[in-house]
Coordinates of C-alpha atoms in Angstrom, one line a residue:
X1 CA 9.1 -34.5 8.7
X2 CA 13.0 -33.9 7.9
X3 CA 13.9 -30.2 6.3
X4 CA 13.9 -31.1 2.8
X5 CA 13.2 -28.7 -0.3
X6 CA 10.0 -30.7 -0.8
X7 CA 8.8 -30.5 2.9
X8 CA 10.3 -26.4 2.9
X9 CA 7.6 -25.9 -0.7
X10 CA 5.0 -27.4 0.8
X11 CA 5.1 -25.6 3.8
X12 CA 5.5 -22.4 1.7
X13 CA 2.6 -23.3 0.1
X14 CA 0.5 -24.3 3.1
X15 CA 1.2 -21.0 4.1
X16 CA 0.3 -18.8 1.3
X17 CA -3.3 -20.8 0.7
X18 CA -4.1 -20.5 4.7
X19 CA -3.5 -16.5 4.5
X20 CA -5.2 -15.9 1.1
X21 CA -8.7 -18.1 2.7
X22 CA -8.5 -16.2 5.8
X23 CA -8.0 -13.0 3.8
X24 CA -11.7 -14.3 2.1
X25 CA -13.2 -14.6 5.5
X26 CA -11.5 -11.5 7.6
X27 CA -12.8 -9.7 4.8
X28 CA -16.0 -9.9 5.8
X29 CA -15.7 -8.7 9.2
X30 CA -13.6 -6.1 8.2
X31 CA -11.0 -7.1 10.0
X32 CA -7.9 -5.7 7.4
X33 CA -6.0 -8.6 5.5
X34 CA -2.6 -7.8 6.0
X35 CA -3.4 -8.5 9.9
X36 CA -4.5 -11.9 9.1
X37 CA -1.2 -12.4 7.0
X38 CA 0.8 -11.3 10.1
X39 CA -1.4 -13.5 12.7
X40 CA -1.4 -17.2 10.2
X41 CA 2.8 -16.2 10.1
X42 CA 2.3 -16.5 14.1
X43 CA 0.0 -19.3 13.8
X44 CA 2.6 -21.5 11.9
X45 CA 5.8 -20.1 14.6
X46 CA 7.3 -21.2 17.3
X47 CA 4.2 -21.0 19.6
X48 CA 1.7 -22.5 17.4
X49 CA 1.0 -26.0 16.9
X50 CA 3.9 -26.3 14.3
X51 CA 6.7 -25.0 16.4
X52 CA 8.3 -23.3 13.4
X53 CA 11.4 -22.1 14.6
X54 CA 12.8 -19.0 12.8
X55 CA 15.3 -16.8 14.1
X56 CA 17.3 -15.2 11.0
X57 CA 17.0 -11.5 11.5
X58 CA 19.1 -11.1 8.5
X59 CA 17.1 -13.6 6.4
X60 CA 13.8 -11.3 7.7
X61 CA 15.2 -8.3 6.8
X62 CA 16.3 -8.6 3.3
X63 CA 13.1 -10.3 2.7
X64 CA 11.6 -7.3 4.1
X65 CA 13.8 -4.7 1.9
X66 CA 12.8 -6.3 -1.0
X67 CA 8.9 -6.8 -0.1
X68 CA 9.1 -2.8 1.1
X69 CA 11.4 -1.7 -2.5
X70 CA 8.4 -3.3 -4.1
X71 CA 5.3 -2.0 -2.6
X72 CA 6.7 1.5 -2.5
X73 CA 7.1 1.5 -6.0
X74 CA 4.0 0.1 -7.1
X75 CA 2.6 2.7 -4.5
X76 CA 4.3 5.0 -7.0
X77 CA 3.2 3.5 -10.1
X78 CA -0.4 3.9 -9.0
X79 CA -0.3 7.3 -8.1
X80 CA -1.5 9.6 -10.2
X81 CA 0.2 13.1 -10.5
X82 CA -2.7 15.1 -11.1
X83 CA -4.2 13.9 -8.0
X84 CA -1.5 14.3 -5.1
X85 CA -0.4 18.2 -6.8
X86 CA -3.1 20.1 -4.8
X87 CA -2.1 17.8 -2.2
X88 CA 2.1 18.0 -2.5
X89 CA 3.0 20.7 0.4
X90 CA 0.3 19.1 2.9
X91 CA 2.0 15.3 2.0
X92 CA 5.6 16.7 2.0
X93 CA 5.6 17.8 5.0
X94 CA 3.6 15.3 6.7
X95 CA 6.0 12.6 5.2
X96 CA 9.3 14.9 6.7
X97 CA 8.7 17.1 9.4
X98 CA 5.7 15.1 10.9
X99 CA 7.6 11.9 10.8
X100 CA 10.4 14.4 12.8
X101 CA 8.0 15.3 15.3
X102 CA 6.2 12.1 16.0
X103 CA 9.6 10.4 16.4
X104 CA 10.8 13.2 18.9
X105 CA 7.4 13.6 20.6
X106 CA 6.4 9.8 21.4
X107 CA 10.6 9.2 21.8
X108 CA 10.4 11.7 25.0
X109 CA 7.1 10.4 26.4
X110 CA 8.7 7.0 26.5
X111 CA 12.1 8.1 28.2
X112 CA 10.3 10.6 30.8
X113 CA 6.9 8.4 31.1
X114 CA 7.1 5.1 29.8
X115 CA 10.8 4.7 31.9
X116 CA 9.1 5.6 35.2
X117 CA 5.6 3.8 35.3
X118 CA 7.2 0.5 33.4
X119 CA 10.3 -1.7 35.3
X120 CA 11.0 -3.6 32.3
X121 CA 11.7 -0.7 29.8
X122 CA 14.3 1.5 30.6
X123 CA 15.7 2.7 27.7
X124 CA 18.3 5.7 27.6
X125 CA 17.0 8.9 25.8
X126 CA 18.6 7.8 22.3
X127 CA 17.3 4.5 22.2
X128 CA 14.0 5.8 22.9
X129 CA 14.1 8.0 20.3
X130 CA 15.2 4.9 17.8
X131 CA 12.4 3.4 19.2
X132 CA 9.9 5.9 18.3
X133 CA 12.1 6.9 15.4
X134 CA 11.0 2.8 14.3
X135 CA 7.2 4.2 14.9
X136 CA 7.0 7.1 13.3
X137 CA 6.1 6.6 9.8
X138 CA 2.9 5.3 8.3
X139 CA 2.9 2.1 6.8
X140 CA 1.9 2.2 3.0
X141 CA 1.5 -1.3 2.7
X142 CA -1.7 -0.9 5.3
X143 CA -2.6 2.3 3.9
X144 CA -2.7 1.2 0.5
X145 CA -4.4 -2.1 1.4
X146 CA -7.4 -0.3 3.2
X147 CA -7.9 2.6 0.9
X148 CA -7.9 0.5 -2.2
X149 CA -8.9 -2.9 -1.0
X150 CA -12.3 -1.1 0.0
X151 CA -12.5 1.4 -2.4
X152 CA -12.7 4.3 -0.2
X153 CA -14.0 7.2 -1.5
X154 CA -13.0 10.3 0.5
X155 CA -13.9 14.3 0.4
X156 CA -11.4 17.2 -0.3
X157 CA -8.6 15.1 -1.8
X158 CA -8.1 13.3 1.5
X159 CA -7.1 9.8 0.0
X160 CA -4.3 11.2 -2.5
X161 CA -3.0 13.1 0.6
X162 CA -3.2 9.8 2.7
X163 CA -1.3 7.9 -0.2
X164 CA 1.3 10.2 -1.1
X165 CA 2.3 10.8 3.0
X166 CA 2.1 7.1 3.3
X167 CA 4.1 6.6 0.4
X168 CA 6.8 9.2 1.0
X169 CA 7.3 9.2 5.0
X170 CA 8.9 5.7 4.7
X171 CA 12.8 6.7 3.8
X172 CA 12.6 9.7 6.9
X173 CA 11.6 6.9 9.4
X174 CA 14.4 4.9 7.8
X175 CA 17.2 8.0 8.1
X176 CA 16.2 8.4 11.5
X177 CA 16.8 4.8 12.4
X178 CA 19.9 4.2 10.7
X179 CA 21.3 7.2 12.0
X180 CA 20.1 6.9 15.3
X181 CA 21.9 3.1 15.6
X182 CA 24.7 4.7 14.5
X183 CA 24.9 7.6 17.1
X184 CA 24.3 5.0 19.5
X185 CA 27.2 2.7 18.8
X186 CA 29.1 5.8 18.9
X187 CA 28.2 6.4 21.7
X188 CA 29.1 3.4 23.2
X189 CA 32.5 3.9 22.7
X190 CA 32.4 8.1 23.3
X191 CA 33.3 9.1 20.0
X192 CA 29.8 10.7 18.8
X193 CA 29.5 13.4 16.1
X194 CA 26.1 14.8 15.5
X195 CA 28.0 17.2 12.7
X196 CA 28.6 13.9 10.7
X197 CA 24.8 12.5 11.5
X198 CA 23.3 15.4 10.5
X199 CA 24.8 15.3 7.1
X200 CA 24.5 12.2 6.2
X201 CA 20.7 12.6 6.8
X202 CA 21.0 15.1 4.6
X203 CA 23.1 13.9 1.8
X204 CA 20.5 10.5 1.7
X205 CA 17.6 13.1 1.1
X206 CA 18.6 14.9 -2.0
X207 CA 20.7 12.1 -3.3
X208 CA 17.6 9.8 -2.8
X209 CA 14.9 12.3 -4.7
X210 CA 17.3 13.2 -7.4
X211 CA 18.8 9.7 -8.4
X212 CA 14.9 8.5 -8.0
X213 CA 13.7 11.4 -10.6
X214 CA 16.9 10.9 -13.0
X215 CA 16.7 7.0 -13.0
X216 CA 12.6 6.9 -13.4
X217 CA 13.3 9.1 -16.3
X218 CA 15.9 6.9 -17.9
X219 CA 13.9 3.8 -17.0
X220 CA 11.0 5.0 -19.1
X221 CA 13.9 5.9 -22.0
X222 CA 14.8 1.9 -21.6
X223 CA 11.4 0.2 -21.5
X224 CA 10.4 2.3 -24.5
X225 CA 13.8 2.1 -26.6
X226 CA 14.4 -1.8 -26.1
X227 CA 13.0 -4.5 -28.1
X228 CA 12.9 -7.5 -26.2
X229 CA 11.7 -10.5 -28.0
X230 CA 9.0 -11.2 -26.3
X231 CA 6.0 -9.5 -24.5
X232 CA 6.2 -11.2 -21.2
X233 CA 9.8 -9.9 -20.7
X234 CA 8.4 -6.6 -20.1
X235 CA 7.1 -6.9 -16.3
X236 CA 10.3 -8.3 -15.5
X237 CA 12.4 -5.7 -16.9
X238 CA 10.0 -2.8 -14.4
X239 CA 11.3 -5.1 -11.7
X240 CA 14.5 -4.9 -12.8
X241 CA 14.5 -1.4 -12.9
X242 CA 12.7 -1.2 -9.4
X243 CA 15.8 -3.0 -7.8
X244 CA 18.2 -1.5 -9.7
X245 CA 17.5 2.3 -8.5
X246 CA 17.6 0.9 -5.3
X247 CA 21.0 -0.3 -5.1
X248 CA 22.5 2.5 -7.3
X249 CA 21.1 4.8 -5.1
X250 CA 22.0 3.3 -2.1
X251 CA 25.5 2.9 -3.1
X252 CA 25.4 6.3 -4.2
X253 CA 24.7 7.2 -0.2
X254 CA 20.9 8.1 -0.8
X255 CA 17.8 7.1 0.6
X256 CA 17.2 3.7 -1.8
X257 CA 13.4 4.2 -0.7
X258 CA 12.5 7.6 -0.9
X259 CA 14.3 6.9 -4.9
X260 CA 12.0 3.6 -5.5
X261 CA 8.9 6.0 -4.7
X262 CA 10.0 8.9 -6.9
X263 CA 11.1 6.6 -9.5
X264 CA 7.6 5.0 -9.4
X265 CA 5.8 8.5 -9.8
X266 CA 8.2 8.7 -12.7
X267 CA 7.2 6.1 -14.7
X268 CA 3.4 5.2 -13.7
X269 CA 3.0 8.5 -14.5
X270 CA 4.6 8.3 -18.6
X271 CA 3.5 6.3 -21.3
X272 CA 5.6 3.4 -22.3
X273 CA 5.4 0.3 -24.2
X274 CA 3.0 -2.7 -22.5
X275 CA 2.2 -0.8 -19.5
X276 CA -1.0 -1.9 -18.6
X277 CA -0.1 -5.6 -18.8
X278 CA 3.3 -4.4 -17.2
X279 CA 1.1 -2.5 -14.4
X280 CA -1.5 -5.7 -13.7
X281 CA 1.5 -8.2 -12.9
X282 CA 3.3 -5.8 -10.8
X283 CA 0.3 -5.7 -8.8
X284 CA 0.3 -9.0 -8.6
X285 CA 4.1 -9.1 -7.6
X286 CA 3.4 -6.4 -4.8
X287 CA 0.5 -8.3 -3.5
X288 CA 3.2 -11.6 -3.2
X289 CA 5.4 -9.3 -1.6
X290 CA 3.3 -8.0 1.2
X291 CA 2.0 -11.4 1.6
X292 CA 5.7 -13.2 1.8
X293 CA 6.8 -9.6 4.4
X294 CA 3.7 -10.1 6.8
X295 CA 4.0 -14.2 7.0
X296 CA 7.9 -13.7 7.5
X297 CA 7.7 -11.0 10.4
X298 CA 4.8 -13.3 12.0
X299 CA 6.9 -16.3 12.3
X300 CA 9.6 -14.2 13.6
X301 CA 8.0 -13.1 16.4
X302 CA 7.6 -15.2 19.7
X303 CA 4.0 -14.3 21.3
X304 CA 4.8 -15.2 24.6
X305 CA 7.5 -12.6 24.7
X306 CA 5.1 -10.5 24.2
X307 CA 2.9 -10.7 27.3
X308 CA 5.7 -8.9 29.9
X309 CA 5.9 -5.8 27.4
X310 CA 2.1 -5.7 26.9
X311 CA 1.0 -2.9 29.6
X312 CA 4.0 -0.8 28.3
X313 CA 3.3 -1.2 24.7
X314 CA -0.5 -0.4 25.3
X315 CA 1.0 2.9 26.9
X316 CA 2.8 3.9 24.2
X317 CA 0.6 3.0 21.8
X318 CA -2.3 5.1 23.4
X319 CA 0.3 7.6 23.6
X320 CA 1.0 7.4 19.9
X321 CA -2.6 7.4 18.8
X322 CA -4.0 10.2 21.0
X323 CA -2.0 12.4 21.0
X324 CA 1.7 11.7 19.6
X325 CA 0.6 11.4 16.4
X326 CA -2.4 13.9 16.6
X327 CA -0.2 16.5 17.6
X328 CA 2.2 16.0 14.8
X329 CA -0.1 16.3 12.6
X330 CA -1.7 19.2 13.9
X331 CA 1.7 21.2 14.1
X332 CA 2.8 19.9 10.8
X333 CA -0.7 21.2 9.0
X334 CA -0.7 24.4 10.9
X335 CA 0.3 26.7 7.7
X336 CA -2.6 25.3 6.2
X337 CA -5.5 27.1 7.8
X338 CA -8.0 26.3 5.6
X339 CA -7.8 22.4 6.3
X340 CA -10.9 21.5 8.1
X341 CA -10.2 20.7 11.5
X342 CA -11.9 17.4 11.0
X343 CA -10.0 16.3 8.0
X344 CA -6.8 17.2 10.2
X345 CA -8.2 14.7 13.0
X346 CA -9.4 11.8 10.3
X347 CA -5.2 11.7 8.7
X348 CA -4.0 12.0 12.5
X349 CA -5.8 8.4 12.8
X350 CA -5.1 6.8 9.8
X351 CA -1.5 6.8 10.8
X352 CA -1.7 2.9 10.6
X353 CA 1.7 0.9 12.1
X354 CA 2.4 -2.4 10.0
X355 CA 5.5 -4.1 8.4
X356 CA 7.4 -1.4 7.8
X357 CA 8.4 -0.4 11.9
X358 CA 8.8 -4.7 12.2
X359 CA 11.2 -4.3 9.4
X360 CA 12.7 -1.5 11.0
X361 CA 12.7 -2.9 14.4
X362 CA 14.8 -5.7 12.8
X363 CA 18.1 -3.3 12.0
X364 CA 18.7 -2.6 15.9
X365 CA 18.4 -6.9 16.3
X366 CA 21.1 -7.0 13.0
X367 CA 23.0 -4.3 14.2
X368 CA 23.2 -6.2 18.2
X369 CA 22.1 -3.3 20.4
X370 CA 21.4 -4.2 24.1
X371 CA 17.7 -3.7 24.3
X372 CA 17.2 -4.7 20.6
X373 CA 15.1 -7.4 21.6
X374 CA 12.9 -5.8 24.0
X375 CA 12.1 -2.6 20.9
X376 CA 11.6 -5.7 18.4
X377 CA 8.2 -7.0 20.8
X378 CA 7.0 -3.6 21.3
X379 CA 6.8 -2.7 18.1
X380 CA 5.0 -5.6 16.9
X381 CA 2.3 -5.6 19.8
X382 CA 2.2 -1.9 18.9
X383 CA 1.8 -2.7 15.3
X384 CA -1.0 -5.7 16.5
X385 CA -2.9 -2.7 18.2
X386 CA -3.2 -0.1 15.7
X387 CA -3.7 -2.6 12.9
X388 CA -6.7 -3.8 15.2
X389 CA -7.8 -0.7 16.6
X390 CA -7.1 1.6 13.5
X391 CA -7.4 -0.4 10.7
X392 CA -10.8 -1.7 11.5
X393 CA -12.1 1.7 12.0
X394 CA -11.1 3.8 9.3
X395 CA -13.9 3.7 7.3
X396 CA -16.4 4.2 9.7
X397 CA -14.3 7.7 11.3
X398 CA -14.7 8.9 7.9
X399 CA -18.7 8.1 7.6
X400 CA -18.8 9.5 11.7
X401 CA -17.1 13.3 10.2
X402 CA -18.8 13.1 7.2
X403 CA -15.6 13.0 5.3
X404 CA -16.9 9.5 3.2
X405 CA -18.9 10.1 -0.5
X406 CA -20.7 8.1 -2.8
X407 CA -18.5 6.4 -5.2
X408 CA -20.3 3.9 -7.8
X409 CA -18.7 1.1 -7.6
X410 CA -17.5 -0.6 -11.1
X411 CA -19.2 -3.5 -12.1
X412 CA -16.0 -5.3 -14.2
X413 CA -16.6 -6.9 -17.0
X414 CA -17.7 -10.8 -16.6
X415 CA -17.6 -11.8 -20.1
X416 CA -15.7 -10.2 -21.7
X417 CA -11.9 -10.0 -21.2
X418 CA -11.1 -6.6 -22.8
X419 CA -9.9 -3.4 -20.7
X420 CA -9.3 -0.1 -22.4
X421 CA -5.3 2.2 -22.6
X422 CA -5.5 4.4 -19.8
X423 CA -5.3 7.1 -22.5
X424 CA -9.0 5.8 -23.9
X425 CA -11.3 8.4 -21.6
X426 CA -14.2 6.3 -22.3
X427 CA -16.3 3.7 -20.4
X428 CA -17.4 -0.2 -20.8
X429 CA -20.6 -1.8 -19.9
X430 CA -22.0 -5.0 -20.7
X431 CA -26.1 -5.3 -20.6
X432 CA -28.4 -8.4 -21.3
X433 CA -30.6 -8.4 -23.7
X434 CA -33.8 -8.8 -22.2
X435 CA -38.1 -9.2 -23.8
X436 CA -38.8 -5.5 -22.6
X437 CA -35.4 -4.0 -24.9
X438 CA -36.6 -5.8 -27.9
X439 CA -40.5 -4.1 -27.9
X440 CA -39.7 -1.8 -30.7
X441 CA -38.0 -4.7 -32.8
X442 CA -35.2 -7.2 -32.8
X443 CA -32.5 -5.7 -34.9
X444 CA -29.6 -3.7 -33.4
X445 CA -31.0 -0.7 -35.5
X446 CA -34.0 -1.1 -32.8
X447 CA -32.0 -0.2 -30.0
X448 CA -32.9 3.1 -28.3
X449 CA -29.1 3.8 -27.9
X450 CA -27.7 7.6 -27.3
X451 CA -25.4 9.0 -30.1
X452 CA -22.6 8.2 -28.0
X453 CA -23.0 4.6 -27.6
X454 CA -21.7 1.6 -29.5
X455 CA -22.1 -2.0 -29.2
X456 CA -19.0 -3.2 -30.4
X457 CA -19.4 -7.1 -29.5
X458 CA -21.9 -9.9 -28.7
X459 CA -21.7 -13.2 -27.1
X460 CA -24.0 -15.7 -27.8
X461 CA -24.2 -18.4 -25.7
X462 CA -20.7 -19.1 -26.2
X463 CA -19.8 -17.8 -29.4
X464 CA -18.3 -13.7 -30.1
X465 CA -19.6 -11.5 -32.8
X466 CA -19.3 -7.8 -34.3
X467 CA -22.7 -7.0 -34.3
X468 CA -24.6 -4.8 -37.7
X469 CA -27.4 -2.7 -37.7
X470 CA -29.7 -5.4 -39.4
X471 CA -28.2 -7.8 -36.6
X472 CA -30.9 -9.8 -35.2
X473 CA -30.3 -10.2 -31.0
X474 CA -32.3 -12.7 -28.7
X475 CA -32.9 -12.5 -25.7
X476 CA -30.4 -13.8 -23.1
X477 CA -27.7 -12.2 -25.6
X478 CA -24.7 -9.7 -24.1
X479 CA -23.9 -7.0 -25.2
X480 CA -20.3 -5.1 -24.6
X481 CA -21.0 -1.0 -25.4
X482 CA -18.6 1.6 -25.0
X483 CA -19.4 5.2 -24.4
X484 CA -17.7 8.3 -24.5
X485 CA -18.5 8.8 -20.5
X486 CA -20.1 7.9 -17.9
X487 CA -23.3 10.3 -18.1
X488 CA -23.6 8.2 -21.5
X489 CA -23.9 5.3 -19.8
X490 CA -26.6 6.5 -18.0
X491 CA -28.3 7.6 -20.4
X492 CA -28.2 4.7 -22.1
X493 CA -29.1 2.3 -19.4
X494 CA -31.9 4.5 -19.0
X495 CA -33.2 4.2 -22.7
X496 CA -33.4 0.7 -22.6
X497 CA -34.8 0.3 -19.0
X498 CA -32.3 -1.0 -17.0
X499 CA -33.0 0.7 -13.8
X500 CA -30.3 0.1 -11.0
X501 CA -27.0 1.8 -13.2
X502 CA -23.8 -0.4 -11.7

């Protein structure tokens, strides 16, 4: 079939439909979506039965800026403030100094180990530490995606704490790389100044936190000062924003990913005009994105390159998950004595690899180092691995340590299409009106409701009404109530015999 913009959409769209039905059934072996993404973008690559050729590293990774701009500011967006405070210190410094230490800790075990045992890597010290450096963060995308996809519900304040590291250790990893490609073209030539490095990481740091605060605060002035002319302009002007404080920043010489977070905490976390509707597409968006960054690094990737760095990678990635990491993390939460050792050892393991070091493993290909090529595959078999190995046990370490709680899981609405303002602290249900509710009489009056609870509409077959106390009901009606919490709900599923409360 010739390369044609027809044939290039319909592959596009072949694609997207493949990974979004094997999301449906991965999802029900647990095995965690964004791997399948990443294994149909192999499936459709030069290896698979398609022989799609793609080779653009520069194509890859601005699709992968923009995909990783994205996620880290809806990862923002979502967070709530009041959650990750207890949790700030613990996340801060797991997102700078124990990205620091995992970079220099596994970046030494593969120039004095990994050099020795394996022929086929020998890296110099520097570009072992840009290999680890590549490592060494946790990627949100997978974090996100298996905390929220599964609606984990974790003791002492572990999942904020897992968000906001995962969230915020992205631009360090990111420093570290750029400035480690740097040293080593200097290097090269003999002209290296770790003086100059060691400011520039600084200067990206503070210019990064304080043009993300500054710009989500006048982002939030915009959005609610504006008067576009129509509603659906809204969403786009958030992603506007997004892109926008990652470019000024950048240009500024700051970290344009540690300002896309901040600036998301910013404004997910302030009231402005539309934001729920402005909130639900920008999820959608982010999901697209992480989709369109996983199928892009999969065809990327050639699997039989992967084969002659496999023993090595497993190495490393033992390394990393044993005890580079683990250690890190231990070191990095040692202040905080009162940290159960077990919840130390559960955030240790959910440091997932995903897109984010295949992203970063793509700046060394842009930038032409000599064993660019050779980090690339051993990252992504690394990345294969822990999404396999970690990613598909995270839920049951936390149930093993008895870090996991009971969490009732929301039964959304089916039929009715109403949500409430985040500002509205109270709760929808919807019931159906059954014989056994109707004993003590047919009229809404009749109803053995709590002082709390309102039935604000009915459906009837498929006709809507606001109901009245003399309002007659039938059976097989539904009823939308609102209460003030969710103890009300209770109590009013329990008056009117509804035993299992979802």
């Amino acid at each position: 079939m010739p390369f044609t913009i027809e044939s290039i959409l319909l592959f596009v769209a072949l694609l997207f439909i493949t990974s979004l039905f094997a999301s449906k059934i991965g999802s029900r072996f647990g095995i965690p979506v964004l791997l399948l993404f990443l294994g149909v973008g192999m499936f459709f690559g030069v290896d698979g039965p398609f022989h799609i050729q793609f080779d653009n590293y520069n194509a890859a990774q601005v699709v992968g800026t923009i995909a990783l701009c994205i996620i880290l500011f809806s990862g923002g967006l979502d967070t709530k403030l009041d959650e990750i405070k207890p949790v700030m210190y613990q996340g801060g410094l797991l997102a700078t100094v124990g990205v620091l230490l995992t970079a220099f800790i596994t970046g030494s075990f593969i120039y004095l180990v990994a050099n020795t045992l394996i022929e086929n890597i020998q890296l110099t010290f520097l570009e072992a530490l840009l290999l680890a450096s590549v490592m060494s963060s946790t990627d949100s995308a997978s974090v996100f995606s298996i905390l929220r996809s599964k609606g984990m519900a974790l003791k002492h304040r572990l999942r904020p704490l897992l968000e906001f590291e995962s969230g915020s250790n992205d631009p360090m990893a990111y420093m570290l790389t750029i400035i480690l490609i740097g040293m080593i073209n200097s290097s090269q030539t003999g002209d290296i100044n770790y003086g100059v490095a060691a400011v520039e990481f600084f200067l990206q740091l503070v210019v990064g936190g304080i043009g993300g605060y500054f710009l989500g605060r006048l982002s939030v002035r915009l959005i609610n000062k504006i008067r576009l002319p129509n509603d659906s302009l809204y969403p786009i002007l958030l992603f506007s924003c997004c892109i926008f404080i990652f470019s000024a920043v950048y240009f500024c010489k700051g970290n344009g990913f540690l300002a896309v977070y901040i600036a998301g905490l910013i404004i997910g976390n302030s009231k402005f005009v539309h934001k729920r509707t402005s909130l639900r597409i920008f999820d959608g968006l982010t999901w697209f994105s992480q989709i369109t960054m996983f199928l892009t690094l999969g065809l990327l990737v050639n699997p039989h390159e992967l084969l002659p760095v496999a023993f090595g990678s497993l190495l490393i990635a033992s390394f990393m998950m044993f005890a580079g990491r683990p250690i890190s993390v231990l070191l990095t939460l040692l202040p905080f004595r009162q940290m159960p050792f077990k919840d130390k050892f559960f955030v240790s393991w959910v440091g997932l690899r995903g897109a984010v070091p295949i992203i970063f493993a793509i700046y060394p290909l842009a930038a032409g180092l000599e064993h660019s090529r050779l980090m690339f595959n051993i990252v992504f078999f690394i990345t294969l691995i822990s999404l396999l190995l970690q990613g598909t046990t995270v839920s049951k370490l936390a149930n093993l340590l008895g870090l996991s709680k009971d969490k009732r899981e929301e039964k959304k609405l089916q039929h009715f299409d109403i949500e409430l303002s985040e500002e509205i602290k109270s709760t929808m249900s919807e019931i159906l009106v059954t014989e056994e509710m109707l004993a003590a009489g047919n009229q809404m009056m009749h109803l053995n409701l709590p002082q709390h609870t309102l039935v604000v509409m009915v459906k009837r077959n498929e006709s809507y009404f606001v109901p009245k106390g003399q309002t007659e009901l039938e059976v097989g009606d539904r009823l939308l109530l609102i209460t003030d919490s969710e103890d009300a709900l209770k109590e009013t599923h329990k008056n009117l015999g509804i035993e299992k409360f979802v």
